[in-house]
Coordinates of C-alpha atoms in Angstrom, one line a residue:
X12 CA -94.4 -42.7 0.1
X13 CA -92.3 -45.2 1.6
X14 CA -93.0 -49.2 1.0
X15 CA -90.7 -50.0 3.9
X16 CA -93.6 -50.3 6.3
X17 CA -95.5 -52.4 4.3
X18 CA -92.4 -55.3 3.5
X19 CA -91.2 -55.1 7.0
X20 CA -94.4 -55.5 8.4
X21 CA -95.5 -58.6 6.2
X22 CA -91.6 -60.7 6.5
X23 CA -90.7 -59.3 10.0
X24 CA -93.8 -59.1 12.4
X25 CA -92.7 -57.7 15.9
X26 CA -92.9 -54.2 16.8
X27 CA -93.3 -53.5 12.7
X28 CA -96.5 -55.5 13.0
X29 CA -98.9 -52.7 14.8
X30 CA -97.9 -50.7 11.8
X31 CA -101.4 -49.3 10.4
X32 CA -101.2 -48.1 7.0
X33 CA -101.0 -44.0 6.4
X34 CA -103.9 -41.7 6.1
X35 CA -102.2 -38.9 5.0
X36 CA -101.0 -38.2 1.7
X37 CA -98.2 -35.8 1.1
X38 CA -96.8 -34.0 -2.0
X39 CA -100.1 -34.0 -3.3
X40 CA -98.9 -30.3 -4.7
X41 CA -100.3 -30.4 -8.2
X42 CA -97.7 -29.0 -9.8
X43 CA -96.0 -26.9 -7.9
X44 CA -92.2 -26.5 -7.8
X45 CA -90.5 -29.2 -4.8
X46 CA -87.8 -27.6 -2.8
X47 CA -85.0 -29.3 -0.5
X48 CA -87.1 -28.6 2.4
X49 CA -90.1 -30.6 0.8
X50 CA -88.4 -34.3 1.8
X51 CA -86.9 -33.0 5.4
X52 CA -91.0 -31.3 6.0
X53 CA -92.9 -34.5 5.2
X54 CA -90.7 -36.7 7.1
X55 CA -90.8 -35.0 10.2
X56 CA -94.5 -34.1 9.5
X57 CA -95.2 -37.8 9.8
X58 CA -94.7 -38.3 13.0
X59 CA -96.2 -35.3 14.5
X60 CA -98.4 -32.7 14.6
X61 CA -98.9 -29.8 11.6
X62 CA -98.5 -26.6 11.4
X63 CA -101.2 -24.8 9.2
X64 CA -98.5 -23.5 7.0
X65 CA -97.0 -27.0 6.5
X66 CA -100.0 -28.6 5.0
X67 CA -99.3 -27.7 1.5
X68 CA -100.6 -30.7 -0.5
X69 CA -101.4 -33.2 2.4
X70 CA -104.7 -35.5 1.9
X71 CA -105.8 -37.1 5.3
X72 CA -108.0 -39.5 4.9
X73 CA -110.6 -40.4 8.3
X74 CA -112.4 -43.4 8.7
X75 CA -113.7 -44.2 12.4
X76 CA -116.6 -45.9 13.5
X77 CA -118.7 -42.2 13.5
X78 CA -117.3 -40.3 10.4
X79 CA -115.9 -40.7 7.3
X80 CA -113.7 -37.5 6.1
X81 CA -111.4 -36.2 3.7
X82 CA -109.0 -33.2 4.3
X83 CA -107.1 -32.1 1.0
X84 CA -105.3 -28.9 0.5
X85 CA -106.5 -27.5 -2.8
X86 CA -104.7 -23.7 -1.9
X87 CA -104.0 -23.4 -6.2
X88 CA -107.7 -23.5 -6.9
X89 CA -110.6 -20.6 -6.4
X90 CA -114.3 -22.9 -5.3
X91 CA -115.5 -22.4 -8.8
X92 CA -112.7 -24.4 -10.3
X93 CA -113.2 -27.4 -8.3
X94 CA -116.0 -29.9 -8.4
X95 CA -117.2 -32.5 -6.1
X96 CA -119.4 -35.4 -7.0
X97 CA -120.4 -39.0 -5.9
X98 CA -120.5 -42.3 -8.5
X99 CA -120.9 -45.7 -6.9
X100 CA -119.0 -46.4 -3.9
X101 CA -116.7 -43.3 -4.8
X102 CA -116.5 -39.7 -4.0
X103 CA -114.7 -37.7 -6.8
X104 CA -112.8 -34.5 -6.6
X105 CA -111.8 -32.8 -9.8
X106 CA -109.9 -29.1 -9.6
X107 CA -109.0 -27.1 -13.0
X108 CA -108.0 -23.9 -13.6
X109 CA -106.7 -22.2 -17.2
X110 CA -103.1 -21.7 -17.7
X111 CA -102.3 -18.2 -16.3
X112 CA -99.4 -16.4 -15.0
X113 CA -97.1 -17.3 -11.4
X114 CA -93.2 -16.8 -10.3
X115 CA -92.0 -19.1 -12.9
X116 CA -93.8 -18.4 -15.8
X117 CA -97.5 -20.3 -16.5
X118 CA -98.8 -22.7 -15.3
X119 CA -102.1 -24.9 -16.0
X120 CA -103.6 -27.1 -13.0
X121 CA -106.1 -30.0 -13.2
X122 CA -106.4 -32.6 -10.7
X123 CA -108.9 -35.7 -10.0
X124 CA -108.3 -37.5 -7.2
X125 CA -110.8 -40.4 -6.3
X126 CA -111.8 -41.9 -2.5
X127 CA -113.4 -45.3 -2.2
X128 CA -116.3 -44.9 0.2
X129 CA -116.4 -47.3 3.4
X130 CA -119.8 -49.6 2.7
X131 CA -121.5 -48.1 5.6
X132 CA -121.5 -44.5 4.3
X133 CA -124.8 -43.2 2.7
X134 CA -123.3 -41.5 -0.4
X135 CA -126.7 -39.2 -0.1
X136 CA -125.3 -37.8 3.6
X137 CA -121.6 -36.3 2.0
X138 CA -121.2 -32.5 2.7
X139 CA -117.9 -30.9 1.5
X140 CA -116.6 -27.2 2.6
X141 CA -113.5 -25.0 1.7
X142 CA -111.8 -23.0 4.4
X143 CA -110.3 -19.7 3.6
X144 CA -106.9 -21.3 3.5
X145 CA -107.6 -23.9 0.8
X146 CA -108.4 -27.3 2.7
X147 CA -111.3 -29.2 1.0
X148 CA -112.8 -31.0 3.8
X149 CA -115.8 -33.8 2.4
X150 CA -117.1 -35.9 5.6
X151 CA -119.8 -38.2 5.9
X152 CA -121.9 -39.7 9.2
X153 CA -121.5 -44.0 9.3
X154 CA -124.9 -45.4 8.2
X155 CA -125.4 -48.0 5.4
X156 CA -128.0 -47.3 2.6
X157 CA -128.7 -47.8 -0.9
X158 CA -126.0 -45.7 -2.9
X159 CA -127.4 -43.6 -5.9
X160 CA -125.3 -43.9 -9.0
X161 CA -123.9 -39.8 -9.5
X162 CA -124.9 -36.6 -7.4
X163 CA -123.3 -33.2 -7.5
X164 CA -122.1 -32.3 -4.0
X165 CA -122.3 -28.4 -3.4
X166 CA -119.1 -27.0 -2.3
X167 CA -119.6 -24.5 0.9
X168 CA -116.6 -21.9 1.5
X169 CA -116.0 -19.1 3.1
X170 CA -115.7 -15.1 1.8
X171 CA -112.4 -13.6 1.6
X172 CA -111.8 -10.8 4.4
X173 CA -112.2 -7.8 3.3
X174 CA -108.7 -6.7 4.4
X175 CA -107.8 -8.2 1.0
X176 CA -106.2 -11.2 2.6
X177 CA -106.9 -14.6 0.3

């Protein structure tokens, strides 16, 4: 990701100054294979709308005055290989899978990737789901409370269709 908002926004001011800082994350891929396209996709991606087949890898972080919520694309992993749990003011995310066959060869995947939770989310209140496409969403309602140490959070998805589509 690109520092040039930041450094233009802290010596220049003006119009660089209502700048807010990114809440997406792309090329968050996990090993897959970067094409030319990659760099020309997140650019334009950036300042517009997705298409669901142009997510690959994005995080979107959402933090508003109702919600807090987390949109990652975890397409590599089946719901059994990924993992989410709470410790402190942070909500985890761990994906693993064995080394096993794909187009180039094997591969083995295993990802953590940590969110610092906004002080006026109830760790206790975090749900998480997995669509049938691969997006992880975790979202939690605003209210402040007393934050247990660890809890497993129980990954919802849905089935397959039966047409055999994944």
């Amino acid at each position: 990701m690109s520092l040039v908002p930041y450094i233009l926004n802290d010596f220049w001011g003006g119009p660089w100054s209502g700048l807010q800082r990114p809440s997406r994350l792309f090329d968050q891929t996990f090993g897959n294979v970067l094409t030319d396209d990659d760099l020309a996709l997140s650019l334009l991606n950036r300042f517009g709308p997705r298409r669901p087949e142009e997510a690959s890898g994005v995080s979107e972080v959402v933090n508003n005055e109702n919600e807090f919520r987390v949109g990652l694309d975890v397409r590599h992993f089946k719901p059994e290989e990924l993992k989410v749990t709470t410790k402190e003011n942070r909500v985890i995310v761990n994906g693993k899978h064995e080394e096993r066959p794909d187009e180039h060869g094997y591969i083995m995947r295993e990802f953590t990737r940590q969110y610092v939770l906004p002080k006026d989310v109830d760790p206790t209140t975090i749900t998480s789901g997995l669509t049938r496409d691969g997006v992880l969403t975790i979202k939690a309602p605003k209210k402040a409370l007393e934050a247990p140490s660890e809890r497993p959070i129980p990954i919802t998805h849905e089935p397959a269709n039966e047409k055999g589509d994944e």
